């Protein structure tokens, strides 16, 4: 009897000890995001030998997340690989998608997007099979961030909304591993809406991020920085400065040199946009030193580019121009063509303002070539992943996959509404370019209508540039056609209407990129006709657009641009 009582007491004590250790790990899971240094210190003090296999894996997962937060990416990859092997050995399949996410995040931080995408595919599949909603949410967030960085706004929107919707079901998960703060999802959604120029919705998501649970310390610091940037872009200067000061007060929660350098760069960007050049330069010099010491090539490039821009705006031309040229060379070497394009445009504007027309034209040519390289990269990235099945998306109460409902009827619809229009547009493209130097004349909007339909079906952006040749311009149709074709990509379309207007259609091109193309075309036209001012209208596709509506908006933009130019002399 005494022996049985002792056994019962022993079991109760062990259960309480294991429960206490689980509670400790749960609190550390939150701390890993909010204060990584404190989390690492607490994890180092835990005795892993007295934990169950599942608790040991969870402890390793928290260590992996802490390493990610402090930018120790290679260490995180090595740790996750070892833990993934242990999870397979111990037959704890539920842990594997979390370690795949850890590795994917580390490769994302190292700017190896192809490997990150591949690991995310595996993580999502295993999260679905093992019903790990937390892992699926983390995967969706990472993929949404990757797609947002690549300009794939439709895909990013879908992933981030699915991740937010899945938060309703996280309490039904059997075991807790690690849970990404909901504030990070709201921050990323705010960045998405900001990129889409929907500042009101972005502000709403920032406010949601601030009020959500577990948005403290480092998490709140990042929310406040995003709010400061958004307020500034909405010309709410007082609110921007208030958010920025609150974010600066939370800098002590960023312990590692990389964390501090990344925040310094973001703060400097806001200060520079606010006109505080000296403060921005001071922060960027600190950030550049830290990134260089941490051997972070791409982050060093971005900090150096921003610092060169600050020098240029501050009038320190002798320091700015050599640094810009060095940054351009480094960006080309690292194949960061978006940075090359942006910096070449900055140089072109500087040369143009100083009357150095030849240098400005050369910089624009280099920017155009970088834009082509960037589009090629994006197309290659999109092609390599658009042919893979989407990850299982959570339903209202389960993690069931929508691909379970794919039927032959859906495949038939896909054939008629996607493939057939694409073949038709391909044939139209051949007609457009088979006429040699002659600019095509289309009496109807059918070609533009099909291009809009394909862009909507493929969930890709599309922009147009509207061009009207001034009466005094001495430029033949053949010369105009040759000039425009030399400035455009192969997939771009030229459409001429009977009323003398020409529309340049830019598939898979968002607003900011279309603005740069308009600047390049305008510069080239005015270089041929020096005494004539060309007014080019522009519009980006919205979901409800028809050919008439998008051309009308481009015409309004053209008229507005012309009136503004006349008003300013």
XYZ file of C-alpha atoms in Angstrom, residues 264-563:
300
model
C 19.101 52.527 -37.625
C 18.683 52.216 -41.406
C 14.895 52.367 -41.161
C 14.979 55.319 -38.749
C 17.478 57.105 -41.006
C 15.198 56.601 -44.008
C 12.352 58.281 -42.118
C 14.609 61.081 -40.890
C 15.850 61.678 -44.429
C 12.288 61.879 -45.780
C 11.538 64.362 -43.001
C 14.444 66.562 -44.118
C 16.705 65.759 -41.151
C 19.799 64.956 -43.209
C 22.440 65.215 -40.488
C 20.562 62.815 -38.197
C 20.067 60.394 -41.104
C 23.740 60.525 -42.101
C 24.873 59.843 -38.533
C 22.615 56.786 -38.198
C 23.514 55.437 -41.642
C 27.234 55.677 -40.948
C 26.698 53.588 -37.793
C 24.543 51.086 -39.674
C 27.047 50.792 -42.531
C 29.861 50.037 -40.094
C 27.795 47.368 -38.331
C 26.651 45.678 -41.551
C 30.235 45.623 -42.828
C 31.493 44.034 -39.600
C 28.670 41.477 -39.749
C 29.664 40.639 -43.353
C 26.141 41.323 -44.666
C 26.808 42.206 -48.316
C 23.284 43.104 -49.452
C 22.400 45.011 -46.287
C 25.724 46.853 -46.598
C 24.793 47.753 -50.179
C 21.382 49.125 -49.177
C 22.829 51.169 -46.303
C 25.587 52.556 -48.557
C 23.012 53.471 -51.231
C 20.870 55.292 -48.692
C 23.918 57.085 -47.264
C 25.012 58.211 -50.735
C 21.512 59.532 -51.348
C 21.625 61.437 -48.039
C 24.999 62.946 -48.986
C 23.558 64.000 -52.347
C 20.482 65.639 -50.812
C 22.735 67.371 -48.274
C 24.793 68.888 -51.078
C 27.907 66.768 -50.427
C 28.298 65.889 -54.092
C 31.994 64.991 -53.930
C 31.180 62.251 -51.419
C 27.848 61.195 -52.920
C 28.744 60.531 -56.571
C 31.723 58.152 -55.975
C 29.684 56.287 -53.359
C 26.728 55.991 -55.754
C 28.958 54.633 -58.513
C 30.541 52.146 -56.108
C 27.094 51.050 -54.904
C 25.941 50.545 -58.498
C 28.963 48.349 -59.237
C 28.325 46.310 -56.083
C 24.603 45.990 -56.881
C 25.424 44.667 -60.350
C 27.835 42.170 -58.830
C 25.192 40.978 -56.361
C 22.498 40.960 -59.094
C 20.365 43.437 -57.151
C 18.953 45.013 -60.287
C 16.164 46.928 -58.549
C 18.847 48.834 -56.639
C 20.828 49.388 -59.846
C 17.777 50.853 -61.575
C 16.915 53.125 -58.643
C 20.478 54.413 -58.262
C 20.932 54.992 -62.005
C 17.745 57.049 -62.024
C 19.108 59.060 -59.109
C 22.294 59.714 -61.067
C 20.297 60.632 -64.177
C 18.255 63.198 -62.258
C 21.429 64.672 -60.775
C 23.188 64.908 -64.155
C 20.076 66.338 -65.817
C 19.702 69.027 -63.135
C 23.327 70.038 -63.730
C 23.029 70.161 -67.514
C 25.099 67.009 -68.141
C 22.749 65.630 -70.801
C 25.057 62.912 -72.161
C 25.759 61.529 -68.713
C 22.058 61.642 -67.845
C 21.171 59.737 -71.014
C 23.845 57.094 -70.315
C 22.493 56.646 -66.777
C 18.958 56.241 -68.141
C 20.155 53.636 -70.611
C 21.796 51.722 -67.762
C 18.610 52.045 -65.691
C 16.572 50.640 -68.565
C 18.920 47.674 -68.926
C 18.673 47.053 -65.150
C 14.868 47.156 -65.411
C 15.005 44.465 -68.084
C 17.246 42.327 -65.892
C 14.925 42.846 -62.935
C 11.863 41.826 -64.950
C 13.715 38.741 -66.155
C 14.520 37.808 -62.569
C 10.909 38.292 -61.485
C 9.564 36.294 -64.419
C 11.995 33.478 -63.739
C 11.108 33.435 -60.057
C 7.367 33.535 -60.792
C 7.621 30.834 -63.464
C 9.572 28.471 -61.220
C 6.908 28.612 -58.515
C 3.679 29.271 -60.406
C 3.692 25.699 -61.733
C 3.649 24.211 -58.237
C 0.342 23.519 -56.537
C -0.590 26.112 -53.928
C -0.219 25.035 -50.313
C -3.203 23.638 -48.441
C -5.320 26.590 -47.360
C -7.300 26.424 -44.123
C -11.062 26.322 -44.302
C -13.225 27.882 -41.646
C -12.727 25.083 -39.136
C -10.192 22.708 -40.647
C -6.928 22.588 -42.552
C -8.500 20.949 -45.591
C -7.028 21.753 -48.989
C -9.097 23.530 -51.664
C -7.432 21.330 -54.245
C -9.560 18.455 -52.991
C -12.437 20.090 -54.894
C -10.694 20.328 -58.252
C -12.898 18.650 -60.851
C -12.685 18.135 -64.599
C -15.129 21.041 -64.947
C -12.594 23.394 -63.365
C -9.916 22.129 -65.732
C -12.204 22.798 -68.705
C -12.861 26.304 -67.410
C -9.117 26.812 -67.005
C -8.622 25.756 -70.622
C -11.171 28.188 -72.049
C -10.630 31.188 -69.773
C -6.842 31.135 -69.343
C -5.066 29.102 -71.986
C -7.191 30.132 -74.976
C -6.907 33.897 -74.238
C -3.163 33.482 -73.764
C -2.851 31.762 -77.148
C -4.959 34.517 -78.740
C -2.804 37.258 -77.219
C 0.310 35.425 -78.386
C -1.028 35.439 -81.936
C -1.815 39.151 -81.650
C 1.736 39.786 -80.457
C 3.064 38.112 -83.570
C 0.797 40.325 -85.686
C 1.996 43.440 -83.903
C 5.690 42.786 -84.354
C 5.554 41.048 -87.727
C 4.879 44.380 -89.461
C 8.494 45.381 -89.013
C 8.931 49.078 -88.433
C 5.298 49.954 -89.137
C 3.281 50.965 -86.076
C 0.155 48.769 -85.906
C -3.219 50.429 -86.307
C -6.106 48.782 -84.467
C -9.558 50.303 -84.853
C -10.958 48.448 -81.843
C -9.971 47.820 -78.227
C -9.924 44.034 -78.591
C -6.175 43.671 -78.118
C -6.147 45.780 -74.945
C -9.272 43.988 -73.687
C -7.574 40.607 -74.011
C -4.417 41.844 -72.294
C -6.504 43.136 -69.379
C -8.345 39.812 -69.140
C -5.147 37.798 -69.082
C -3.599 40.056 -66.425
C -6.670 39.661 -64.203
C -6.761 35.889 -64.632
C -3.044 35.567 -63.883
C -3.367 38.039 -60.976
C -0.584 40.200 -62.340
C -0.301 44.001 -62.441
C -0.620 45.878 -65.723
C -0.029 49.539 -66.568
C -0.471 51.658 -69.679
C 1.181 54.846 -70.953
C -0.889 57.121 -73.200
C 1.012 59.111 -75.812
C -0.316 61.830 -78.104
C 2.098 63.182 -80.724
C 2.145 67.009 -80.667
C 1.256 68.704 -83.964
C 4.595 70.522 -84.131
C 6.604 67.329 -83.626
C 8.658 66.366 -86.682
C 8.600 62.627 -86.125
C 7.260 60.065 -88.569
C 5.271 57.023 -87.513
C 8.195 54.754 -88.408
C 10.654 56.822 -86.380
C 8.259 56.932 -83.415
C 7.751 53.191 -83.601
C 11.494 52.480 -83.735
C 12.180 54.811 -80.831
C 9.470 53.279 -78.623
C 10.324 49.655 -79.453
C 13.970 50.288 -78.574
C 12.909 51.424 -75.089
C 10.467 48.598 -74.337
C 10.630 44.943 -73.434
C 9.631 42.175 -75.802
C 6.403 41.480 -73.917
C 5.265 45.123 -74.045
C 2.639 46.101 -76.617
C 2.182 49.169 -78.825
C -1.399 49.930 -79.858
C -2.315 52.766 -82.222
C -5.870 54.087 -82.392
C -7.599 55.891 -85.253
C -7.701 59.196 -83.365
C -3.880 59.414 -83.370
C -3.260 58.227 -79.817
C -0.730 55.527 -79.022
C -1.002 53.268 -75.973
C 2.013 51.467 -74.544
C 0.817 48.392 -72.627
C 3.191 47.181 -69.892
C 2.195 43.692 -68.665
C 3.338 42.592 -65.206
C 4.326 46.175 -64.338
C 3.234 48.007 -61.195
C 2.757 51.761 -60.848
C 6.234 52.736 -59.696
C 7.945 50.791 -62.491
C 5.551 52.314 -65.050
C 6.482 55.800 -63.829
C 10.119 55.041 -64.505
C 9.303 53.755 -68.003
C 7.307 56.945 -68.685
C 10.284 59.038 -67.583
C 12.601 57.093 -69.897
C 10.267 57.399 -72.905
C 9.650 61.101 -72.273
C 13.389 61.757 -71.972
C 14.054 59.914 -75.248
C 11.272 61.772 -77.114
C 12.403 65.188 -75.911
C 15.994 64.334 -76.828
C 14.828 63.980 -80.462
C 12.522 67.023 -80.355
C 14.347 69.393 -78.033
C 11.903 72.331 -78.249
C 8.752 70.262 -77.719
C 7.323 69.154 -74.384
C 5.720 65.706 -74.454
C 2.923 64.901 -72.004
C 2.457 61.211 -71.294
C -0.520 59.928 -69.319
C -0.343 56.792 -67.218
C -2.759 54.448 -65.430
C -2.455 51.106 -63.648
C -5.074 48.398 -63.970
C -7.792 48.037 -61.376
C -9.954 44.962 -61.114
C -13.039 46.621 -62.633
C -11.160 48.193 -65.561
C -12.242 47.993 -69.177
C -10.152 49.327 -72.084
C -12.274 52.489 -72.114
C -11.944 53.126 -68.351
C -8.171 52.610 -68.088
C -7.518 54.764 -71.190
C -9.842 57.444 -69.787
C -7.915 57.515 -66.497
C -4.634 57.712 -68.412
C -6.069 60.629 -70.403
C -7.066 62.437 -67.206
C -3.582 61.830 -65.838
C -2.104 63.189 -69.084
C -4.232 66.333 -68.922
C -3.450 66.840 -65.234
C 0.263 66.455 -65.903
C 0.075 68.968 -68.760
C -1.818 71.519 -66.639
